[in-house]
Tab-separated table of C-alpha atoms and ligand atoms in Angstrom:
chain	number	residue	atom	x	y	z
A	1	MET	CA	8.922	0.692	28.959
A	2	LEU	CA	6.206	-0.642	26.533
A	3	LEU	CA	4.992	-2.985	29.088
A	4	GLN	CA	3.751	-0.004	31.202
A	5	ASN	CA	1.931	1.587	28.273
A	6	THR	CA	-1.671	1.786	28.682
A	7	PRO	CA	-4.027	0.575	26.019
A	8	ASP	CA	-4.867	3.764	24.717
A	9	ARG	CA	-1.223	4.844	24.327
A	10	LEU	CA	-0.559	1.649	22.533
A	11	ALA	CA	-3.600	2.365	20.244
A	12	LEU	CA	-1.917	5.883	19.414
A	13	GLY	CA	1.303	4.027	18.750
A	14	SER	CA	-0.800	1.847	16.352
A	15	LEU	CA	-1.914	4.903	14.258
A	16	LEU	CA	1.854	6.336	14.042
A	17	VAL	CA	2.913	2.850	12.997
A	18	ALA	CA	0.040	2.657	10.437
A	19	LEU	CA	0.899	6.161	8.947
A	20	THR	CA	4.394	5.247	8.586
A	21	VAL	CA	3.640	1.708	6.906
A	22	LEU	CA	1.063	3.553	4.780
A	23	ALA	CA	3.723	6.037	3.481
A	24	LEU	CA	6.141	3.201	2.841
A	25	LYS	CA	3.839	1.106	0.920
A	26	ILE	CA	2.617	3.716	-1.208
A	27	THR	CA	6.112	4.806	-2.048
A	28	ALA	CA	6.682	1.176	-3.336
A	29	TRP	CA	3.659	0.929	-5.213
A	30	LYS	CA	4.561	4.178	-7.057
A	31	MET	CA	8.067	3.011	-7.604
A	32	THR	CA	7.126	-0.519	-9.080
A	33	GLY	CA	3.421	0.178	-10.543
A	34	SER	CA	2.425	-3.120	-9.022
A	35	VAL	CA	-1.123	-3.890	-8.579
A	36	ALA	CA	-0.334	-6.577	-5.723
A	37	LEU	CA	1.643	-3.729	-3.813
A	38	TYR	CA	-1.124	-1.218	-4.475
A	39	SER	CA	-3.443	-3.891	-2.844
A	40	ASP	CA	-1.161	-4.000	0.188
A	41	ALA	CA	-0.958	-0.176	0.473
A	42	MET	CA	-4.875	-0.068	0.274
A	43	GLU	CA	-5.069	-2.607	2.861
A	44	THR	CA	-2.947	-0.154	5.192
A	45	VAL	CA	-5.551	2.320	4.911
A	46	VAL	CA	-7.902	0.201	6.843
A	47	ASN	CA	-5.248	-0.073	9.421
A	48	VAL	CA	-4.940	3.820	9.875
A	49	ALA	CA	-8.812	3.700	10.142
A	50	GLY	CA	-8.639	0.690	12.524
A	51	ALA	CA	-6.233	2.260	14.962
A	52	ILE	CA	-8.414	5.578	15.037
A	53	ILE	CA	-11.264	3.278	15.936
A	54	ALA	CA	-9.538	1.106	18.483
A	55	TRP	CA	-8.152	4.326	20.117
A	56	MET	CA	-11.619	5.777	20.328
A	57	ALA	CA	-13.077	2.518	21.592
A	58	ILE	CA	-10.420	2.123	24.407
A	59	ARG	CA	-11.044	5.609	25.627
A	60	PHE	CA	-14.814	5.221	25.682
A	61	ALA	CA	-14.668	1.748	27.248
A	62	ALA	CA	-12.441	2.977	30.166
A	63	ARG	CA	-15.310	5.467	31.090
A	64	PRO	CA	-16.679	4.893	34.667
A	65	PRO	CA	-20.211	3.199	35.009
A	66	ASP	CA	-23.016	5.846	34.728
A	67	ALA	CA	-26.872	5.770	35.130
A	68	ASN	CA	-27.498	4.174	31.885
A	69	HIS	CA	-24.530	1.844	31.758
A	70	PRO	CA	-24.504	0.766	35.442
A	71	PHE	CA	-21.929	-2.115	34.545
A	72	GLY	CA	-19.644	0.066	32.639
A	73	HIS	CA	-18.763	0.607	29.037
A	74	HIS	CA	-16.196	-2.240	28.497
A	75	LYS	CA	-18.025	-3.680	25.499
A	76	ALA	CA	-17.344	-0.766	23.450
A	77	GLU	CA	-14.076	-2.527	22.596
A	78	ASN	CA	-15.841	-5.503	21.164
A	79	PHE	CA	-17.575	-3.422	18.989
A	80	SER	CA	-14.379	-1.675	17.887
A	81	ALA	CA	-13.114	-5.131	17.163
A	82	ILE	CA	-16.237	-5.840	14.861
A	83	ALA	CA	-15.948	-2.692	13.130
A	84	GLU	CA	-12.272	-3.386	12.354
A	85	GLY	CA	-13.217	-6.773	11.132
A	86	THR	CA	-15.864	-5.108	8.842
A	87	LEU	CA	-13.119	-2.678	7.359
A	88	ILE	CA	-10.882	-5.611	6.654
A	89	VAL	CA	-13.410	-7.418	4.575
A	90	VAL	CA	-14.358	-4.005	2.630
A	91	ALA	CA	-10.639	-3.734	2.034
A	92	ALA	CA	-10.482	-7.206	0.661
A	93	ILE	CA	-13.423	-6.576	-1.743
A	94	LEU	CA	-11.731	-3.386	-3.130
A	95	ILE	CA	-8.277	-5.113	-3.679
A	96	LEU	CA	-10.285	-8.277	-5.336
A	97	GLN	CA	-11.849	-5.495	-7.726
A	98	GLN	CA	-8.788	-3.991	-8.557
A	99	ALA	CA	-6.933	-7.324	-9.094
A	100	ILE	CA	-9.446	-8.850	-11.199
A	101	ALA	CA	-9.451	-5.661	-13.620
A	102	ALA	CA	-5.634	-5.765	-13.832
A	103	LEU	CA	-5.875	-9.555	-14.898
A	104	TRP	CA	-7.506	-8.428	-17.949
A	105	GLU	CA	-5.452	-5.151	-18.595
A	106	PRO	CA	-1.911	-5.883	-17.176
A	107	GLU	CA	-0.124	-2.582	-16.477
A	108	SER	CA	3.593	-2.373	-16.948
A	109	LEU	CA	5.678	-3.350	-14.075
A	110	ASP	CA	8.956	-1.973	-12.721
A	111	LEU	CA	9.924	-4.601	-9.990
A	112	SER	CA	13.260	-3.060	-8.801
A	113	VAL	CA	14.962	-4.500	-5.740
A	114	VAL	CA	14.559	-0.965	-4.052
A	115	GLY	CA	10.740	-0.618	-4.567
A	116	LEU	CA	10.421	-4.175	-3.175
A	117	SER	CA	12.810	-3.476	-0.080
A	118	VAL	CA	10.599	-0.246	0.513
A	119	ASN	CA	7.456	-2.585	1.085
A	120	ALA	CA	9.659	-5.253	2.900
A	121	ALA	CA	10.791	-2.466	5.416
A	122	ALA	CA	7.045	-1.539	6.133
A	123	ALA	CA	6.216	-5.431	6.518
A	124	MET	CA	9.037	-5.593	9.226
A	125	ALA	CA	7.598	-2.355	10.935
A	126	ASN	CA	4.054	-4.021	10.882
A	127	LEU	CA	5.611	-7.497	12.408
A	128	LEU	CA	7.546	-5.612	15.353
A	129	TRP	CA	4.348	-3.699	16.258
A	130	SER	CA	2.091	-6.419	16.063
A	131	ARG	CA	4.272	-8.492	18.448
A	132	VAL	CA	3.923	-5.640	21.014
A	133	LEU	CA	0.118	-5.351	20.504
A	134	ILE	CA	-0.718	-9.227	20.697
A	135	GLY	CA	1.557	-9.183	24.011
A	136	ALA	CA	-0.112	-6.319	25.601
A	137	GLY	CA	-3.678	-7.489	24.280
A	138	THR	CA	-3.290	-10.631	25.786
A	139	ARG	CA	-1.966	-9.443	28.988
A	140	ARG	CA	-4.490	-6.819	29.588
A	141	ARG	CA	-7.327	-9.060	28.012
A	142	SER	CA	-8.061	-5.917	25.398
A	143	PRO	CA	-10.036	-7.304	22.477
A	144	ALA	CA	-9.262	-4.028	20.671
A	145	LEU	CA	-5.464	-4.236	21.014
A	146	ASP	CA	-5.671	-8.275	20.310
A	147	ALA	CA	-7.576	-7.719	17.234
A	148	SER	CA	-5.154	-4.852	15.757
A	149	GLY	CA	-2.327	-6.924	16.632
A	150	ARG	CA	-3.839	-10.035	14.546
A	151	HIS	CA	-4.753	-7.852	11.870
A	152	LEU	CA	-1.277	-6.573	11.621
A	153	MET	CA	0.285	-10.245	11.475
A	154	SER	CA	-2.113	-10.990	8.724
A	155	ASP	CA	-0.856	-7.909	6.803
A	156	VAL	CA	2.539	-9.282	7.355
A	157	TRP	CA	1.821	-12.519	5.795
A	158	THR	CA	0.200	-10.769	3.070
A	159	SER	CA	3.298	-8.672	2.384
A	160	VAL	CA	5.597	-11.876	2.503
A	161	GLY	CA	3.199	-13.702	-0.082
A	162	VAL	CA	3.308	-10.436	-2.149
A	163	LEU	CA	6.954	-10.049	-2.202
A	164	GLY	CA	7.811	-13.712	-2.885
A	165	GLY	CA	5.462	-13.643	-5.843
A	166	LEU	CA	6.658	-10.447	-7.341
A	167	GLY	CA	10.546	-11.508	-6.526
A	168	PHE	CA	9.319	-14.511	-8.829
A	169	ALA	CA	7.902	-12.467	-11.278
A	170	ALA	CA	10.739	-10.505	-11.755
A	171	LEU	CA	13.071	-13.452	-12.112
A	172	THR	CA	11.004	-15.217	-14.699
A	173	GLY	CA	9.296	-11.881	-16.395
A	174	TRP	CA	5.857	-13.455	-15.805
A	175	GLY	CA	3.963	-10.142	-15.357
A	176	TRP	CA	0.519	-11.741	-14.718
A	177	LEU	CA	1.737	-13.546	-11.496
A	178	ASP	CA	1.297	-9.498	-10.012
A	179	PRO	CA	-2.672	-9.357	-10.215
A	180	LEU	CA	-2.610	-12.939	-9.364
A	181	MET	CA	-0.901	-12.522	-6.119
A	182	ALA	CA	-3.228	-9.622	-5.454
A	183	VAL	CA	-6.275	-12.006	-5.636
A	184	LEU	CA	-4.670	-14.224	-3.422
A	185	VAL	CA	-3.762	-11.536	-0.842
A	186	ALA	CA	-7.548	-10.581	-1.096
A	187	PHE	CA	-8.847	-13.747	-0.147
A	188	LEU	CA	-6.398	-13.923	2.733
A	189	ILE	CA	-7.480	-10.518	3.884
A	190	LEU	CA	-10.974	-11.650	3.579
A	191	ARG	CA	-10.302	-14.746	5.875
A	192	GLU	CA	-8.734	-12.644	8.733
A	193	GLY	CA	-11.547	-10.127	8.696
A	194	TRP	CA	-13.970	-12.900	9.092
A	195	LYS	CA	-11.985	-14.439	12.142
A	196	VAL	CA	-12.010	-11.110	13.838
A	197	ILE	CA	-15.499	-10.465	13.327
A	198	LYS	CA	-16.398	-14.026	14.550
A	199	SER	CA	-14.396	-13.862	17.620
A	200	SER	CA	-15.644	-10.418	18.579
A	201	ALA	CA	-19.129	-11.293	18.065
A	202	ASP	CA	-18.571	-14.172	20.240
A	203	ASP	CA	-17.262	-12.056	23.044
A	204	LEU	CA	-20.453	-9.947	23.068
A	205	MET	CA	-22.510	-13.146	23.602
A	206	ASP	CA	-21.258	-13.052	27.223
A	207	SER	CA	-18.565	-15.580	26.673
A	208	ALA	CA	-16.784	-16.915	29.986
A	209	ALA	CA	-13.588	-15.808	31.130
A	210	HIS	CA	-10.602	-17.594	29.480
A	211	SER	CA	-9.920	-21.039	31.127
A	212	GLN	CA	-6.703	-19.804	32.742
A	213	ASP	CA	-8.413	-16.975	34.237
A	214	ARG	CA	-11.163	-19.253	35.508
A	215	GLU	CA	-8.725	-21.536	37.187
A	216	VAL	CA	-7.059	-18.603	38.918
A	217	ILE	CA	-10.478	-17.660	40.031
A	218	GLU	CA	-11.538	-20.919	41.313
A	219	ASN	CA	-8.323	-21.260	43.174
A	220	ALA	CA	-8.612	-17.687	44.798
A	221	VAL	CA	-12.068	-18.494	45.996
A	222	ARG	CA	-11.127	-21.785	47.550
A	223	ALA	CA	-8.112	-20.386	49.333
A	224	SER	CA	-10.081	-17.377	50.731
A	225	SER	CA	-13.496	-18.921	51.802
A	226	ALA	CA	-12.597	-20.590	54.960
A	227	GLY	CA	-15.781	-20.829	57.499
A	228	ALA	CA	-18.018	-21.383	54.309
A	229	LEU	CA	-19.250	-24.736	53.420
A	230	GLN	CA	-19.474	-24.828	49.795
A	231	ILE	CA	-19.281	-22.633	46.558
A	232	HIS	CA	-21.518	-23.153	43.505
A	233	ASP	CA	-23.151	-22.017	40.322
A	234	LEU	CA	-19.897	-20.087	39.652
A	235	ARG	CA	-20.259	-18.249	36.697
A	236	THR	CA	-17.929	-15.664	34.687
A	237	ARG	CA	-18.399	-13.332	31.580
A	238	ARG	CA	-16.292	-11.165	29.796
A	239	ALA	CA	-16.871	-7.569	28.713
A	240	GLY	CA	-13.936	-6.139	26.999
A	241	GLN	CA	-10.969	-5.771	29.382
A	242	ALA	CA	-13.487	-6.632	32.451
A	243	VAL	CA	-14.392	-9.995	33.846
A	244	PHE	CA	-17.621	-10.356	35.868
A	245	VAL	CA	-17.717	-13.256	38.421
A	246	GLU	CA	-20.835	-14.530	40.340
A	247	PHE	CA	-21.492	-17.638	42.602
A	248	HIS	CA	-23.499	-18.951	45.722
A	249	LEU	CA	-21.543	-19.220	48.774
A	250	VAL	CA	-23.206	-21.913	51.236
A	251	VAL	CA	-22.574	-21.195	54.844
A	252	PRO	CA	-23.810	-22.647	58.281
A	253	ARG	CA	-27.445	-21.360	58.717
A	254	GLU	CA	-26.521	-19.858	62.329
A	255	MET	CA	-23.693	-18.019	60.956
A	256	SER	CA	-24.433	-14.362	61.444
A	257	VAL	CA	-25.028	-11.847	58.525
A	258	GLY	CA	-21.857	-9.974	59.616
A	259	ALA	CA	-19.614	-13.187	59.815
A	260	ALA	CA	-20.785	-14.245	56.228
A	261	HIS	CA	-20.260	-10.704	54.773
A	262	ASP	CA	-16.556	-10.753	56.295
A	263	ILE	CA	-16.018	-14.202	54.036
A	264	CYS	CA	-17.412	-12.351	50.987
A	265	ASP	CA	-15.171	-9.697	51.443
A	266	ARG	CA	-12.223	-11.862	51.892
A	267	ILE	CA	-13.029	-13.824	48.662
A	268	GLU	CA	-13.697	-10.547	46.855
A	269	ALA	CA	-10.467	-9.352	47.866
A	270	ALA	CA	-8.579	-12.291	46.886
A	271	ILE	CA	-10.069	-12.662	43.434
A	272	ASP	CA	-9.391	-8.645	42.846
A	273	GLU	CA	-5.726	-9.502	43.835
A	274	GLN	CA	-5.438	-11.946	40.900
A	275	ILE	CA	-7.483	-10.471	38.114
A	276	GLU	CA	-7.581	-7.088	36.711
A	277	GLN	CA	-10.858	-5.124	36.301
A	278	VAL	CA	-13.042	-7.811	37.856
A	279	ARG	CA	-16.193	-7.509	39.519
A	280	THR	CA	-17.591	-10.272	42.038
A	281	THR	CA	-21.122	-10.616	43.147
A	282	ILE	CA	-22.008	-13.289	45.618
A	283	HIS	CA	-25.015	-14.865	46.937
A	284	VAL	CA	-25.071	-16.329	50.527
A	285	GLU	CA	-27.190	-19.397	51.177
A	286	PRO	CA	-27.990	-21.488	54.542
A	287	ASP	CA	-26.514	-25.015	54.601
A	288	PHE	CA	-29.572	-26.832	53.238
A	289	HIS	CA	-28.774	-25.268	49.898
A	290	ILE	CA	-25.718	-27.550	49.447
A	291	LYS	CA	-25.420	-28.999	45.947
A	292	LYS	CA	-24.007	-32.307	44.820
A	293	HIS	CA	-21.124	-30.498	42.789
A	294	GLY	CA	-19.521	-27.141	43.919
A	295	LEU	CA	-16.007	-26.172	45.072
A	296	GLU	CA	-15.031	-26.737	48.768
A	297	PRO	CA	-12.837	-24.083	50.932
A	298	ASP	CA	-9.094	-25.295	51.159
B	301	ZN	ZN1	-27.299	-21.891	45.399
B	302	ZN	ZN1	-20.511	-5.898	51.064
């Protein structure tokens, strides 16, 4: 059932999961008084904000092209991923501040099994949902869903580290392990935020389609271009969930415009069949434009 879910429904699902996880993590913090668990809960506030941003961006990106944005609004998703990355970085800095303060003035801890289990349940919810998001994000090439999923996965590792550290602190009675774990968490979160920002910024720079998509496109072009002589200067670029493809199609110089256009329509349909949300533009050339390197029709 989840497989058929649209990205905007998945983004709404993220919001529900984030709110549930936030409630659980705040409960765990209140039960234990742990700075590390407080940090973990504060980071989840970012998830709530991130889910709202991703949901709005996905809806905005799906708007049809208009006069001001004739190529569509796909890149709204990349912007939301950058916003999410920035939020992650801000959360890390807030946690760091809190943890360093607690290092000087340790607070009383009550590391009950129940308190830690509540946080563990929240981490489990994050783990399951991040798998759903990363799967859907990859399948639909949605940067917003992918960023949310990877973000959640980093939260899971954070929780695992925190719970491990706190469990150890409970066994040994070393209370200073708590703020120290919080500092470690802050650095892990900072790193994830940077990674999300970096990959989204890269996408905004008109990065090429993923290599498996490029292969699929090249195969579709070769298989559907009978009658043409060569395909060269094939370029692809990604924008949000969309892929733009353009290339030169060399045909015999005496071929009629009608016949050349029929080949173009065939190729466009073949690519359409393989890749979702693709837009293909073809430039037709006579045979003396043949280049040394290019694709040949099968
Ligand atoms: Zn050319
Ligand atoms: Zn046409």
